[in-house]
Short mmCIF file of C-alpha atoms and ligand atoms in Angstrom, two decimals:
data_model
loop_
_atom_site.label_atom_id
_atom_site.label_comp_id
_atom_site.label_asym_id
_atom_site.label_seq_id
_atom_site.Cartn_x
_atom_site.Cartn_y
_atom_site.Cartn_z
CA UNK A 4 17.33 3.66 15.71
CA UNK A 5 15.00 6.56 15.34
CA UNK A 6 15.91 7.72 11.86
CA UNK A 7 14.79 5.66 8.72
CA UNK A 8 17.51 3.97 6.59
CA UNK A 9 16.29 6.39 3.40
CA UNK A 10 15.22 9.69 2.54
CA UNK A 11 12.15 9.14 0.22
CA UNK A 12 9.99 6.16 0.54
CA UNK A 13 10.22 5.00 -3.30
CA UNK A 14 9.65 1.05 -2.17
CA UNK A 15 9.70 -1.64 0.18
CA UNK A 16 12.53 -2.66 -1.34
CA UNK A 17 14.84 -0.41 -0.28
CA UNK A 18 13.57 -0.75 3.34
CA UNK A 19 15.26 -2.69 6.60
CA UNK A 20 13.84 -4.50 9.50
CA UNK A 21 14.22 -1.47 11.47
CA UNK A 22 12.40 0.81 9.18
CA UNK A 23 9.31 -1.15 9.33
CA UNK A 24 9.24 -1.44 12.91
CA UNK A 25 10.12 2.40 13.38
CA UNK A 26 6.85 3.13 10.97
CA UNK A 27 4.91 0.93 13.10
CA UNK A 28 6.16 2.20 16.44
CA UNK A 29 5.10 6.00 14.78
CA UNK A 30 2.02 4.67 13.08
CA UNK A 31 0.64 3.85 16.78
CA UNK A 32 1.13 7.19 18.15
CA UNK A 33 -0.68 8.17 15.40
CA UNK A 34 -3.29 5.89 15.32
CA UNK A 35 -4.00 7.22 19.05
CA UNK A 36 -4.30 10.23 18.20
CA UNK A 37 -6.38 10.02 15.17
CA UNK A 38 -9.03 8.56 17.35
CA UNK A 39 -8.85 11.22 20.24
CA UNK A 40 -11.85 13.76 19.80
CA UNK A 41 -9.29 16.47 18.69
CA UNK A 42 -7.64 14.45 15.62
CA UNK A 43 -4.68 17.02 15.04
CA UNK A 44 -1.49 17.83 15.87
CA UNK A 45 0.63 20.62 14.46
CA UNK A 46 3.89 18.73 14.38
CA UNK A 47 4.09 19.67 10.34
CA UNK A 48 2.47 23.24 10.43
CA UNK A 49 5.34 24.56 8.58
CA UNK A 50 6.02 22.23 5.77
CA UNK A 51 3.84 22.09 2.78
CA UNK A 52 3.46 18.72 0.46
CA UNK A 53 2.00 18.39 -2.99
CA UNK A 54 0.09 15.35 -3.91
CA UNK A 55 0.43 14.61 -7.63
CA UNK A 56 -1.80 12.29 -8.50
CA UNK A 57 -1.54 11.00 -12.53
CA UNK A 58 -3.98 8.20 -12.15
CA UNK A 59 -7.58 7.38 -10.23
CA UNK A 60 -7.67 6.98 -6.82
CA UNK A 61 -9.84 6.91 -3.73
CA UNK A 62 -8.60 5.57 -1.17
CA UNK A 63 -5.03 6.78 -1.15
CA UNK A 64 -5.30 10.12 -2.14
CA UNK A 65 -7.91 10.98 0.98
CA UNK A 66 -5.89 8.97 2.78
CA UNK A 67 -2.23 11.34 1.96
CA UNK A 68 -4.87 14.33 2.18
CA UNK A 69 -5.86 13.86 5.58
CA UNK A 70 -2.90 12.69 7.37
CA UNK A 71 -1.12 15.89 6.16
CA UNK A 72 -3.95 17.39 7.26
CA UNK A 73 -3.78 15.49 10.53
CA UNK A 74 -0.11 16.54 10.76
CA UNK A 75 -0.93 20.16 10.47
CA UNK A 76 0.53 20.60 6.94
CA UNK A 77 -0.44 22.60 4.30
CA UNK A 78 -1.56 20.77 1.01
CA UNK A 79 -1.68 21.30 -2.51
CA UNK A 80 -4.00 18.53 -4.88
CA UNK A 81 -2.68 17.93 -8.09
CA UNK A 82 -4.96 16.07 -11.23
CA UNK A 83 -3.17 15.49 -14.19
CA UNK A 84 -6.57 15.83 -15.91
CA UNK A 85 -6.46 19.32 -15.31
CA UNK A 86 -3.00 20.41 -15.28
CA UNK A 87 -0.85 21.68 -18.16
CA UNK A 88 0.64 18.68 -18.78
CA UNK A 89 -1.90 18.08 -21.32
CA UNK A 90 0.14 20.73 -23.00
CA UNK A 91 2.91 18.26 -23.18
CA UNK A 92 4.43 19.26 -19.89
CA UNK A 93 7.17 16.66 -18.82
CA UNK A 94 6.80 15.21 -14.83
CA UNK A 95 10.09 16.73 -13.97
CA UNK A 96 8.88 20.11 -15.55
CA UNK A 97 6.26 20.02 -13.74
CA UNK A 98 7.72 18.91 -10.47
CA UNK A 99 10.53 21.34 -10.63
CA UNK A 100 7.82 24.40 -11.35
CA UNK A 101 5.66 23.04 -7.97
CA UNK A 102 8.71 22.81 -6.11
CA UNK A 103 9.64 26.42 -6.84
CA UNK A 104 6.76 27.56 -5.68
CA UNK A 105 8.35 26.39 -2.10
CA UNK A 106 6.86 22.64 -1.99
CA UNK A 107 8.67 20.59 0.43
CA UNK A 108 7.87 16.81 -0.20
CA UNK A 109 6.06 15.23 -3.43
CA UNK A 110 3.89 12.56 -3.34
CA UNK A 111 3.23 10.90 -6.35
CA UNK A 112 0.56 8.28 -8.06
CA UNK A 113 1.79 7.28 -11.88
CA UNK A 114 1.48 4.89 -14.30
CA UNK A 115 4.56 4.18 -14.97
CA UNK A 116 6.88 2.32 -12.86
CA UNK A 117 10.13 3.96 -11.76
CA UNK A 118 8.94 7.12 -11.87
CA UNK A 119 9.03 8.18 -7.90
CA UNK A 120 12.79 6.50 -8.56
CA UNK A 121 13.15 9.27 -11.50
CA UNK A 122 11.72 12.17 -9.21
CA UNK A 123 14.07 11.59 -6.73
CA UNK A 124 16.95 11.47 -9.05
CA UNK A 125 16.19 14.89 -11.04
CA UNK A 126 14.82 16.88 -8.80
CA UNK A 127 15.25 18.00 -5.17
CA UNK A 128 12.49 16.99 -3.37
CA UNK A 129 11.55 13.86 -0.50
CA UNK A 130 9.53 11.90 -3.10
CA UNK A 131 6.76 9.23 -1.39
CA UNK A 132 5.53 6.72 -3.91
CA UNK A 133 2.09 6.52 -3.85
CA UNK A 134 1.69 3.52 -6.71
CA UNK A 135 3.88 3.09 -9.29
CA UNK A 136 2.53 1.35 -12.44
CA UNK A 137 2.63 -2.44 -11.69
CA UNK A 138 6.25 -1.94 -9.53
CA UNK A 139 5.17 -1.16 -5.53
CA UNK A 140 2.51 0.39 -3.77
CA UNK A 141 5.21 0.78 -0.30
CA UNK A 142 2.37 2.59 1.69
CA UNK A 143 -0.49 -0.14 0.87
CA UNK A 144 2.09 -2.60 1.75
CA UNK A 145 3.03 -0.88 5.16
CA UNK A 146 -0.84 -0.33 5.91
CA UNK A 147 -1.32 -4.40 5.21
CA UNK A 148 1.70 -5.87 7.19
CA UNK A 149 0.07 -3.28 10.58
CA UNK A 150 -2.85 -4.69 10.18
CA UNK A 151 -1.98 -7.96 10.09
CA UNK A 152 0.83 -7.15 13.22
CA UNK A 153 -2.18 -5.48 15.05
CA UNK A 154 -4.16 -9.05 14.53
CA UNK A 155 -1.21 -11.34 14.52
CA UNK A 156 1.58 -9.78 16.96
CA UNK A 157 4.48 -11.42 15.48
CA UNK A 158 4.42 -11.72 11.77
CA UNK A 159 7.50 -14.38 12.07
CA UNK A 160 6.75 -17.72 10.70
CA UNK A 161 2.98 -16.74 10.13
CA UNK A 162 1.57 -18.06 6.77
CA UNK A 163 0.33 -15.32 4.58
CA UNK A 164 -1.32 -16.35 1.55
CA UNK A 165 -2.04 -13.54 -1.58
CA UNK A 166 -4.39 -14.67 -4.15
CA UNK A 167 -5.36 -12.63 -7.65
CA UNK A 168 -3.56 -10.87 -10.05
CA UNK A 169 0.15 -10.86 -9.09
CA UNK A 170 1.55 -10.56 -12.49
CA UNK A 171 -0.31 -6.72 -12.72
CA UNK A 172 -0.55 -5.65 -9.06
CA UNK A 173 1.86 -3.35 -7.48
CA UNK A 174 0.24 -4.64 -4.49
CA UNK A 175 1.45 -7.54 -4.56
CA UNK A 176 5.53 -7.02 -4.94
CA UNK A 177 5.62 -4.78 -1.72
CA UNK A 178 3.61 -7.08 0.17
CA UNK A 179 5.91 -9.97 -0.99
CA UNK A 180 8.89 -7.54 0.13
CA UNK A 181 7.67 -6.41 3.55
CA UNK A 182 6.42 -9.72 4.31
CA UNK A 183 9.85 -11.01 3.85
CA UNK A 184 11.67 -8.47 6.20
CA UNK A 185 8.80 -9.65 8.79
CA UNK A 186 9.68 -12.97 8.59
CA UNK A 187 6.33 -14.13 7.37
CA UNK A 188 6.04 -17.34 5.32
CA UNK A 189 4.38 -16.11 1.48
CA UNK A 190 2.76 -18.19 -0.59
CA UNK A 191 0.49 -17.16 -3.77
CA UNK A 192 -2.41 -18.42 -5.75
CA UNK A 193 -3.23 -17.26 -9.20
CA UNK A 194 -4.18 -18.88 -12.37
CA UNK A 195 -0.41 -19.30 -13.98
CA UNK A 196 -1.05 -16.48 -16.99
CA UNK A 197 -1.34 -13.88 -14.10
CA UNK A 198 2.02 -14.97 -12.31
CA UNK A 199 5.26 -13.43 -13.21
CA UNK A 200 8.43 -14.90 -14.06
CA UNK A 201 10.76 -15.95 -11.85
CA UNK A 202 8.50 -14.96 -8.74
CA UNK A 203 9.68 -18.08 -7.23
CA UNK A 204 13.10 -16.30 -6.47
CA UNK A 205 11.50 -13.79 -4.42
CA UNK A 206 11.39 -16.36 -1.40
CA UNK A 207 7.39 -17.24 -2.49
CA UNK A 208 5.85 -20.55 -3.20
CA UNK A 209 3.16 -21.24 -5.11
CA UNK A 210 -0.32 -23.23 -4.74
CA UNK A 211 -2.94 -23.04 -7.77
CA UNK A 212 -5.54 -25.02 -5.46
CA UNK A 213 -6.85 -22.38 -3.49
CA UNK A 214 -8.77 -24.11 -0.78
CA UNK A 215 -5.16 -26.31 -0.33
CA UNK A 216 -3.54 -22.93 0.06
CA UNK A 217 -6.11 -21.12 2.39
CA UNK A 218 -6.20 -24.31 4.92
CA UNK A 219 -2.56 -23.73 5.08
CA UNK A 220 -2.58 -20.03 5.76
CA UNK A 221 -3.41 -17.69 8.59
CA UNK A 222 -4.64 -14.65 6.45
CA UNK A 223 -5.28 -14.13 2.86
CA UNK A 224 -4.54 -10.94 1.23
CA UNK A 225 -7.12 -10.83 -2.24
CA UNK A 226 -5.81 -8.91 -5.29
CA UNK A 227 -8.27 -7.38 -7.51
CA UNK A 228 -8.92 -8.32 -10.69
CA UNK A 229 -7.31 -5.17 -12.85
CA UNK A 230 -8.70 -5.18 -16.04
CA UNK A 231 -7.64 -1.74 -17.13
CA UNK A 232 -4.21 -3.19 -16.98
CA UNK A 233 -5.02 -6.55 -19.16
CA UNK A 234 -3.85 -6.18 -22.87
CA UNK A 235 -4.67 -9.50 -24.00
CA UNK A 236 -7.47 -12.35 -21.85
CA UNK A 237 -5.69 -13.58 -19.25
CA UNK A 238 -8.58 -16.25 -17.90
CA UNK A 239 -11.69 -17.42 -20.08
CA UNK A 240 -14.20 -15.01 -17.96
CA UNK A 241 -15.09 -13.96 -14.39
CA UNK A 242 -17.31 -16.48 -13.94
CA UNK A 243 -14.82 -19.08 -14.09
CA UNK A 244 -11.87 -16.82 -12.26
CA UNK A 245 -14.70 -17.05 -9.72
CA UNK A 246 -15.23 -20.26 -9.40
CA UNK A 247 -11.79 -21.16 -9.18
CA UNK A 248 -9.88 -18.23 -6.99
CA UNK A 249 -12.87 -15.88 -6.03
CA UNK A 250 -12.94 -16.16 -2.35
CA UNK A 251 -16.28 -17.23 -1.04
CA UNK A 252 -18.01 -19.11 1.43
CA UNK A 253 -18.15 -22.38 -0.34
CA UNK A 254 -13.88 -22.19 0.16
CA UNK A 255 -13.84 -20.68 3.57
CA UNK A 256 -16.23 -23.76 4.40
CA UNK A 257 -13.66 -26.22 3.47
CA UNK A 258 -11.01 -25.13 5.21
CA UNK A 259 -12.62 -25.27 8.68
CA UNK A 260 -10.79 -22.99 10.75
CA UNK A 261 -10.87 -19.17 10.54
CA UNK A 262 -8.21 -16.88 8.63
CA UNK A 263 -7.70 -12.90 8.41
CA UNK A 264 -9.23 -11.68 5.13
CA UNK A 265 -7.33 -8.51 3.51
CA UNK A 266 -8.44 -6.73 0.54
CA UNK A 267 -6.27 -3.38 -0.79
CA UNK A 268 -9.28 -2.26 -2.64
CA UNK A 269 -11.42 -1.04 -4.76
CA UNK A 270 -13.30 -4.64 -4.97
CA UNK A 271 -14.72 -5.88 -7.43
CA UNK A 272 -17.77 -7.42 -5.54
CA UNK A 273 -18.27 -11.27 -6.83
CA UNK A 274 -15.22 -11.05 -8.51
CA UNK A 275 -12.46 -12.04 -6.40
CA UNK A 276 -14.24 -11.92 -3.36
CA UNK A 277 -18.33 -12.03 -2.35
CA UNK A 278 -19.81 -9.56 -0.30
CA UNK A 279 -20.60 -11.47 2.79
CA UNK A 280 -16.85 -12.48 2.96
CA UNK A 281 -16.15 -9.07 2.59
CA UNK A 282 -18.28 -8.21 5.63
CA UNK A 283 -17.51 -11.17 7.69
CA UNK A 284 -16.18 -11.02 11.28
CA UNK A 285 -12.64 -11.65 9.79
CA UNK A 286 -12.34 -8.86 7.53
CA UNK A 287 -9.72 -6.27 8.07
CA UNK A 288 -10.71 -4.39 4.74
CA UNK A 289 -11.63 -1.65 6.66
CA UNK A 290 -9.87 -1.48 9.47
CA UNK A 291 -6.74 -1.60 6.37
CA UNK A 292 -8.29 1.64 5.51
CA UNK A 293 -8.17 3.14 8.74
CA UNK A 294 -4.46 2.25 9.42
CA UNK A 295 -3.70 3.51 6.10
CA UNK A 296 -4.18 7.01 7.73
CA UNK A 297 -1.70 5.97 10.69
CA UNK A 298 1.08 4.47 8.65
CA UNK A 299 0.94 7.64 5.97
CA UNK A 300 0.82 9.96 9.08
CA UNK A 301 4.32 7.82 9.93
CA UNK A 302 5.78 7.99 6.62
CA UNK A 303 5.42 11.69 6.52
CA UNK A 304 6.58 12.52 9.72
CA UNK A 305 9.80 10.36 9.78
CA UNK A 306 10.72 11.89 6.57
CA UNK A 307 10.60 15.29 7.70
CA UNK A 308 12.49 14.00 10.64
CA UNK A 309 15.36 13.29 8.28
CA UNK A 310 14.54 16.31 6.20
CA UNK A 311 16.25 18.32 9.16
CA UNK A 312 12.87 20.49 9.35
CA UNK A 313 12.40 22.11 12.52
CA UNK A 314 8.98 20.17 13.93
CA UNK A 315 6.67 21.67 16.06
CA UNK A 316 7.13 18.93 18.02
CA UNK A 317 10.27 16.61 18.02
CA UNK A 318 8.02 14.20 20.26
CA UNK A 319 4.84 12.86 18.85
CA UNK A 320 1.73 14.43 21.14
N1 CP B 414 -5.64 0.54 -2.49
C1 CP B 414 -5.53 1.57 -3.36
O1 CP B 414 -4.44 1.97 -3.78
O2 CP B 414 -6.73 2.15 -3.66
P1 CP B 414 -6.90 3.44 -4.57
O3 CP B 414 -6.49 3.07 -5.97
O4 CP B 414 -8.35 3.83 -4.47
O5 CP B 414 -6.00 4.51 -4.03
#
């Protein structure tokens, strides 16, 4: 199959087997040619996508910007901060006036979950989730499970251990989901007030030693610590979350045997993770980054595909 199962990437969820190897097939190409000296191709040059972005982000708003860029599309930057929905503008308002000014596809960072699922309900556009409250994160997800396949080959029956703050990280769900339709084995270690109900039944088991669950895994994917989304005190401080889940040298010295080390970012530095872990040999943090570029350029292209727009080029150059 050449096509993906869907027509807007709204979760992992909704994804097959085949979907996730299609993006990773694409995501090579792409990954090619974002490293030859001439980084673009103008497969996209006619179709124009607005990023709408209703909450902070670094690392995957440049990373949207410049695979359209890559792609040869033309881009439009939305801020909320700046935008008339201040005004009291409603998202689908505001969609449906940027998508009659000739928008093609919508990608969209908001607080609250389900609302990529709303966009592509009421209005008529390919909607790409890019972070949905605490629901999924698909791309971060996709951007993870390649780098880990790039490290790891076959993801089936690998161990993959996530360790933070499940119960608030969007991060966390789509990994759980795509690592499932890989075949990897998930397990996850948290301090029990930051996992959610009923986890369990997402084919997950659980290990609240850390070291125990890092000697039995063959990369660890660390969760930040999100504050901003705490209400109430979850753990008594950092110091202690440190101690006791913060991955450090101290752990990684225990376990005697090296593992991947994946962070989505932003880190908090000492937090969940200390800086020389973070630049250790087994670090994928940034290489994450860079394949977050690949598997976007992926997502965007085999959406277009099924869009029925008429690409520059049907084959990837
Ligand atoms: N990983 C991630 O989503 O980072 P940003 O919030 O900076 O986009």
């Amino acid at each position: 199959m050449n096509k993906l199962s869907v027509d807007h990437l709204l979760g992992i969820k909704s994804l097959n087997e085949n979907d996730i190897s299609l993006i990773f097939k694409t995501a090579s190409h792409f990954k090619e040619v974002i490293n030859r000296p001439i980084k673009k191709v103008p497969t996209l040059r006619d179709i124009t996508i607005a990023n709408l972005f209703f909450e902070n982000s670094t690392r995957t708003k440049i990373s949207f910007e410049l695979a359209e860029k890559r792609l040869g599309a033309d881009i439009i930057n939305f801020s909320s901060s700046s935008s008339s929905v201040n005004k009291g503008e409603s998202l689908i308002d505001t969609v449906n006036n940027i998508l009659a000014m000739k928008v093609d596809m919508i990608v969209l960072r908001h607080p609250n979950p389900g609302s990529s699922l709303l966009l592509s309900q009421q209005t008529n556009s390919c909607i790409i989730n890019a972070g949905d409250g605490a629901h999924e994160h698909p791309t971060q997800a996709l951007l993870d499970s390649f780098s880990l396949y790039e490290n790891l080959k076959d993801l089936n029956g690998k161990n993959i251990l996530i360790v933070g703050d499940i119960i608030h990280s969007r991060v966390a769900l789509s990994n759980i989901y795509a690592l499932n339709l890989l075949g990897a084995n998930v397990k996850l270690s948290c301090p029990l007030s930051l996992l959610p109900k009923d986890i369990e039944k997402l084919n997950v088991t659980i290990e609240t030693d850390v070291v125990k669950a890092l000697k039995w895994c063959d990369a660890v994917n660390v969760l930040r610590v999100q504050r901003e989304r705490m209400l109430k005190s979850y753990f008594p401080d950092n110091r202690e979350y440190s101690m006791l889940f913060g991955l450090d040298v101290n752990k990684l010295n225990k376990i005697k045997k090296d593992i991947l080390i994946l962070h989505p970012g932003p880190i908090n530095r000492g937090v969940e993770i200390t800086s020389d872990i973070v630049e250790s040999n087994n670090s994928l943090i940034l290489d994450q980054v860079e394949n977050g570029v690949a598997i976007r350029m992926a997502i965007i292209y085999l959406l277009a595909s099924k869009m029925n727009f008429q690409l520059t080029n049907n084959e990837i150059i």
